[in-house]
Amino acid sequence: MKQTISIIGSGFSAMAASCYLAKSGHQVTVYEKNSSIGGRARQLKREGFTFDMGPSWYWMPDVFDRFFADFGKKTSDYYELIKLSPAYRVYYGIDDFITIADNLEEIVASFEAIEKGSGTQLKKFMAEAKSNYDIAIKELVYRPGVSPLELITPETAMKVGQFFSNISKDVRKKFKNKRLIQILEFPVLFLGAKPSDTPSFYSFMNYADFGLGTWHPKTGMFDVVRAMESLATELGVQFVTNANIEKIIVTDKIAKAIVVNGETIYSDLILSGADYHHTETLLDQEHRAYSEKYWDSRVFAPSSLLFYVGFNKKIENISHHALFFDVDFYQHAKDIYDEPQWPAEPLFYANFPSVTDKTAAPEGMESGFFLVPLAPGINDTEALREEYFDKIIDRFETLTKQSVKNSIIFKESFCKNDFVSEYNSYKGNAYGMANTLLQTAFLRPKLKSKKVKNLYFTGQLTVPGPGVPPALISGKLVSELINKQFSEQ
């Protein structure tokens, strides 16, 4: 039977769910509080420059392929993918960097050149990582987090020890060189936790990195947003922007309507792809499944200080993606997770999309995106933003041996306060809830409200976790639960 479904938010998980639900024959409307869709994956255009405002790494292409295949489509029906070569570069000092190639064979050779015997160890490590990837991405993450039994399979039974060890320990057993260790620990930062708090099983992120490679949609990650919007529209989904959700109306413990810009809109079911904590604040207290104490006790992924910078010249000695690990990796992690504060010496990431995509900047110019990971809930002021921009640009100039400050046409910043105001993000986190052992699968906030019938959730604070590929999967999982409910009525 055709049902009317209201979806709050238009991020990747919400859009994925909208496609699956529309395909099942439901009447679906997506309500987005901002003026453009995409959630954190919105696009910024200024003075001929184009920036992806949020996600900028395209990993796990097979997950995107699987999503579009569910609708009889291919990614190539909507956008072109470019495999980045090199994938990225990691800077440790002046004339001191490691370039990560676009294939495992060359990466193995690079490791061996730095630490004798590490090439062989990397092959073994990657074989295990691929095995974990096959189990996790092809099976486990497509389960809805309803029961701990979902994690018990013949394959996971053989790997149970990996859920009680951690990435940091595993890497150090095999590698001694500090730089190689940091490179292998880096991918799990996408999961929102320290490597020492991330179960060993999550080494599948290393396979996503070295095994599957780093890709780039031809004109940026917003290509994926456009593709999903196009698919959703083909399926009959309607999008409403500038639609601020003020309340979820519940009658007799059943979600009945949302209040949008003062107007009450009734539907058979409500699905929120917005911040989970914020969504629950739209409910009266007795209908909230999780307390403030619960949320405050969770381990959240970092917030970020972002800069979108237009340069009036081409920047030298850079790659599309670059990591700057020339300061203490572990002290910065401590400043995020253990003793939350602004780091004295921040690690940072720089992305120059115009290296690959000539439409990202006017001819002869460069678009630059800089990111500093920060503790969620941290104090955020304009003065601090300026101080940290100067810190990272000074180091960038030194490490890449060039002057760039005087070539800046403009810069725009985005930090914790903006994550709160733009996305209603809890404590201004950028990536959701971390995937620690006690926040994995069935231990994450549920896709289905425990207190209100016909109210569901999707996105990075629920199953399966942070990141764009998991967001697509989350949309599929919640749509399956919703369809199951309707079929049983």
PDB file of C-alpha atoms in Angstrom, residues 241-381:
ATOM      1  CA  THR A 241      14.424  23.487   0.634  1.00  0.00           C
ATOM      2  CA  ASN A 242      14.459  26.320   3.194  1.00  0.00           C
ATOM      3  CA  ALA A 243      12.214  24.001   5.212  1.00  0.00           C
ATOM      4  CA  ASN A 244      13.056  24.309   8.894  1.00  0.00           C
ATOM      5  CA  ILE A 245      11.555  21.521  11.000  1.00  0.00           C
ATOM      6  CA  GLU A 246      10.280  22.949  14.281  1.00  0.00           C
ATOM      7  CA  LYS A 247       8.530  19.963  15.853  1.00  0.00           C
ATOM      8  CA  ILE A 248       7.551  16.335  15.405  1.00  0.00           C
ATOM      9  CA  ILE A 249       3.946  15.828  16.487  1.00  0.00           C
ATOM     10  CA  VAL A 250       3.208  12.590  18.316  1.00  0.00           C
ATOM     11  CA  THR A 251      -0.283  11.364  19.200  1.00  0.00           C
ATOM     12  CA  ASP A 252      -0.814   8.187  21.229  1.00  0.00           C
ATOM     13  CA  LYS A 253       2.898   7.375  20.816  1.00  0.00           C
ATOM     14  CA  ILE A 254       2.615   7.501  17.016  1.00  0.00           C
ATOM     15  CA  ALA A 255       4.463  10.080  14.896  1.00  0.00           C
ATOM     16  CA  LYS A 256       1.798  11.915  12.936  1.00  0.00           C
ATOM     17  CA  ALA A 257       3.233  15.121  11.510  1.00  0.00           C
ATOM     18  CA  ILE A 258       6.083  17.596  11.312  1.00  0.00           C
ATOM     19  CA  VAL A 259       5.835  21.344  11.731  1.00  0.00           C
ATOM     20  CA  VAL A 260       7.709  23.008   8.871  1.00  0.00           C
ATOM     21  CA  ASN A 261       8.103  26.791   8.977  1.00  0.00           C
ATOM     22  CA  GLY A 262       4.967  26.973  11.099  1.00  0.00           C
ATOM     23  CA  GLU A 263       2.908  24.673   8.869  1.00  0.00           C
ATOM     24  CA  THR A 264       1.777  21.244  10.107  1.00  0.00           C
ATOM     25  CA  ILE A 265       2.357  18.536   7.496  1.00  0.00           C
ATOM     26  CA  TYR A 266       0.837  15.110   8.152  1.00  0.00           C
ATOM     27  CA  SER A 267       2.276  11.861   6.851  1.00  0.00           C
ATOM     28  CA  ASP A 268       2.100   8.136   7.546  1.00  0.00           C
ATOM     29  CA  LEU A 269       5.718   7.934   8.625  1.00  0.00           C
ATOM     30  CA  ILE A 270       8.596  10.272   9.512  1.00  0.00           C
ATOM     31  CA  LEU A 271      12.234   9.492   8.825  1.00  0.00           C
ATOM     32  CA  SER A 272      15.008  11.777  10.042  1.00  0.00           C
ATOM     33  CA  GLY A 273      18.359  11.962   8.333  1.00  0.00           C
ATOM     34  CA  ALA A 274      19.187  15.032  10.420  1.00  0.00           C
ATOM     35  CA  ASP A 275      21.350  14.907  13.547  1.00  0.00           C
ATOM     36  CA  TYR A 276      19.862  12.205  15.804  1.00  0.00           C
ATOM     37  CA  HIS A 277      20.215  14.206  19.026  1.00  0.00           C
ATOM     38  CA  HIS A 278      18.671  17.291  17.428  1.00  0.00           C
ATOM     39  CA  THR A 279      15.792  15.249  16.008  1.00  0.00           C
ATOM     40  CA  GLU A 280      14.942  13.969  19.461  1.00  0.00           C
ATOM     41  CA  THR A 281      14.784  17.560  20.740  1.00  0.00           C
ATOM     42  CA  LEU A 282      11.917  18.054  18.262  1.00  0.00           C
ATOM     43  CA  LEU A 283       9.961  15.553  20.362  1.00  0.00           C
ATOM     44  CA  ASP A 284       8.382  16.160  23.742  1.00  0.00           C
ATOM     45  CA  GLN A 285      10.593  14.825  26.535  1.00  0.00           C
ATOM     46  CA  GLU A 286       8.604  11.649  27.182  1.00  0.00           C
ATOM     47  CA  HIS A 287       9.044  10.522  23.583  1.00  0.00           C
ATOM     48  CA  ARG A 288      12.855  10.761  23.514  1.00  0.00           C
ATOM     49  CA  ALA A 289      14.663   7.429  23.545  1.00  0.00           C
ATOM     50  CA  TYR A 290      18.041   8.782  24.681  1.00  0.00           C
ATOM     51  CA  SER A 291      18.795  11.143  27.558  1.00  0.00           C
ATOM     52  CA  GLU A 292      21.200  14.078  27.563  1.00  0.00           C
ATOM     53  CA  LYS A 293      23.383  12.006  29.882  1.00  0.00           C
ATOM     54  CA  TYR A 294      23.494   9.264  27.235  1.00  0.00           C
ATOM     55  CA  TRP A 295      24.586  11.640  24.478  1.00  0.00           C
ATOM     56  CA  ASP A 296      27.186  13.298  26.669  1.00  0.00           C
ATOM     57  CA  SER A 297      28.696   9.889  27.478  1.00  0.00           C
ATOM     58  CA  ARG A 298      29.211   8.912  23.825  1.00  0.00           C
ATOM     59  CA  VAL A 299      32.517   9.178  21.962  1.00  0.00           C
ATOM     60  CA  PHE A 300      31.975  11.559  19.078  1.00  0.00           C
ATOM     61  CA  ALA A 301      34.056  12.007  15.984  1.00  0.00           C
ATOM     62  CA  PRO A 302      35.969  15.274  15.750  1.00  0.00           C
ATOM     63  CA  SER A 303      34.698  18.626  14.702  1.00  0.00           C
ATOM     64  CA  SER A 304      36.763  20.505  12.124  1.00  0.00           C
ATOM     65  CA  LEU A 305      38.122  23.909  11.330  1.00  0.00           C
ATOM     66  CA  LEU A 306      37.782  24.310   7.565  1.00  0.00           C
ATOM     67  CA  PHE A 307      39.055  26.966   5.203  1.00  0.00           C
ATOM     68  CA  TYR A 308      37.998  27.410   1.580  1.00  0.00           C
ATOM     69  CA  VAL A 309      40.693  29.468  -0.120  1.00  0.00           C
ATOM     70  CA  GLY A 310      40.981  30.961  -3.590  1.00  0.00           C
ATOM     71  CA  PHE A 311      44.568  31.503  -4.819  1.00  0.00           C
ATOM     72  CA  ASN A 312      45.460  33.738  -7.763  1.00  0.00           C
ATOM     73  CA  LYS A 313      48.217  31.384  -8.956  1.00  0.00           C
ATOM     74  CA  LYS A 314      48.962  27.680  -9.281  1.00  0.00           C
ATOM     75  CA  ILE A 315      50.381  26.134  -6.103  1.00  0.00           C
ATOM     76  CA  GLU A 316      53.586  24.121  -6.431  1.00  0.00           C
ATOM     77  CA  ASN A 317      54.795  20.887  -4.817  1.00  0.00           C
ATOM     78  CA  ILE A 318      51.328  19.598  -3.975  1.00  0.00           C
ATOM     79  CA  SER A 319      49.021  16.719  -4.826  1.00  0.00           C
ATOM     80  CA  HIS A 320      45.213  16.623  -4.933  1.00  0.00           C
ATOM     81  CA  HIS A 321      45.133  15.329  -1.319  1.00  0.00           C
ATOM     82  CA  ALA A 322      47.901  16.070   1.191  1.00  0.00           C
ATOM     83  CA  LEU A 323      48.338  15.250   4.886  1.00  0.00           C
ATOM     84  CA  PHE A 324      50.663  17.317   7.035  1.00  0.00           C
ATOM     85  CA  PHE A 325      52.078  15.100   9.796  1.00  0.00           C
ATOM     86  CA  ASP A 326      55.125  17.228  10.594  1.00  0.00           C
ATOM     87  CA  VAL A 327      54.035  17.625  14.235  1.00  0.00           C
ATOM     88  CA  ASP A 328      53.159  15.137  16.983  1.00  0.00           C
ATOM     89  CA  PHE A 329      50.358  12.889  15.639  1.00  0.00           C
ATOM     90  CA  TYR A 330      49.519  11.479  19.071  1.00  0.00           C
ATOM     91  CA  GLN A 331      49.506  14.774  20.941  1.00  0.00           C
ATOM     92  CA  HIS A 332      46.934  16.128  18.510  1.00  0.00           C
ATOM     93  CA  ALA A 333      44.808  12.981  19.032  1.00  0.00           C
ATOM     94  CA  LYS A 334      45.067  13.534  22.798  1.00  0.00           C
ATOM     95  CA  ASP A 335      43.904  17.140  22.310  1.00  0.00           C
ATOM     96  CA  ILE A 336      40.794  15.828  20.531  1.00  0.00           C
ATOM     97  CA  TYR A 337      39.811  12.813  22.625  1.00  0.00           C
ATOM     98  CA  ASP A 338      41.549  12.826  26.024  1.00  0.00           C
ATOM     99  CA  GLU A 339      41.967  16.460  27.064  1.00  0.00           C
ATOM    100  CA  PRO A 340      39.772  18.436  24.639  1.00  0.00           C
ATOM    101  CA  GLN A 341      41.478  21.686  23.662  1.00  0.00           C
ATOM    102  CA  TRP A 342      42.788  23.573  20.677  1.00  0.00           C
ATOM    103  CA  PRO A 343      46.027  21.770  19.708  1.00  0.00           C
ATOM    104  CA  ALA A 344      49.212  23.781  20.172  1.00  0.00           C
ATOM    105  CA  GLU A 345      50.588  22.203  17.002  1.00  0.00           C
ATOM    106  CA  PRO A 346      47.805  20.917  14.746  1.00  0.00           C
ATOM    107  CA  LEU A 347      47.995  18.243  12.116  1.00  0.00           C
ATOM    108  CA  PHE A 348      46.100  19.336   9.030  1.00  0.00           C
ATOM    109  CA  TYR A 349      44.825  18.137   5.674  1.00  0.00           C
ATOM    110  CA  ALA A 350      44.890  20.100   2.425  1.00  0.00           C
ATOM    111  CA  ASN A 351      42.892  19.362  -0.702  1.00  0.00           C
ATOM    112  CA  PHE A 352      43.474  21.066  -4.055  1.00  0.00           C
ATOM    113  CA  PRO A 353      40.634  19.867  -6.296  1.00  0.00           C
ATOM    114  CA  SER A 354      41.778  22.118  -9.153  1.00  0.00           C
ATOM    115  CA  VAL A 355      44.840  19.850  -9.551  1.00  0.00           C
ATOM    116  CA  THR A 356      42.422  17.277 -10.997  1.00  0.00           C
ATOM    117  CA  ASP A 357      39.350  19.309 -11.915  1.00  0.00           C
ATOM    118  CA  LYS A 358      40.043  22.374 -14.045  1.00  0.00           C
ATOM    119  CA  THR A 359      36.519  23.711 -13.390  1.00  0.00           C
ATOM    120  CA  ALA A 360      37.286  24.113  -9.667  1.00  0.00           C
ATOM    121  CA  ALA A 361      39.228  27.344 -10.210  1.00  0.00           C
ATOM    122  CA  PRO A 362      39.698  29.981 -12.933  1.00  0.00           C
ATOM    123  CA  GLU A 363      42.542  29.269 -15.345  1.00  0.00           C
ATOM    124  CA  GLY A 364      45.959  29.724 -13.793  1.00  0.00           C
ATOM    125  CA  MET A 365      44.518  29.742 -10.262  1.00  0.00           C
ATOM    126  CA  GLU A 366      44.031  27.163  -7.511  1.00  0.00           C
ATOM    127  CA  SER A 367      41.239  26.244  -5.126  1.00  0.00           C
ATOM    128  CA  GLY A 368      42.409  25.059  -1.703  1.00  0.00           C
ATOM    129  CA  PHE A 369      40.507  23.346   1.092  1.00  0.00           C
ATOM    130  CA  PHE A 370      42.255  23.090   4.482  1.00  0.00           C
ATOM    131  CA  LEU A 371      41.016  21.051   7.454  1.00  0.00           C
ATOM    132  CA  VAL A 372      42.176  20.889  11.075  1.00  0.00           C
ATOM    133  CA  PRO A 373      40.487  18.167  13.201  1.00  0.00           C
ATOM    134  CA  LEU A 374      39.250  19.522  16.549  1.00  0.00           C
ATOM    135  CA  ALA A 375      37.511  18.241  19.644  1.00  0.00           C
ATOM    136  CA  PRO A 376      33.713  18.521  19.423  1.00  0.00           C
ATOM    137  CA  GLY A 377      32.170  21.090  21.755  1.00  0.00           C
ATOM    138  CA  ILE A 378      35.297  23.219  21.718  1.00  0.00           C
ATOM    139  CA  ASN A 379      35.262  27.020  22.030  1.00  0.00           C
ATOM    140  CA  ASP A 380      35.059  28.597  18.564  1.00  0.00           C
ATOM    141  CA  THR A 381      35.866  32.259  17.871  1.00  0.00           C
TER     142      THR A 381
END
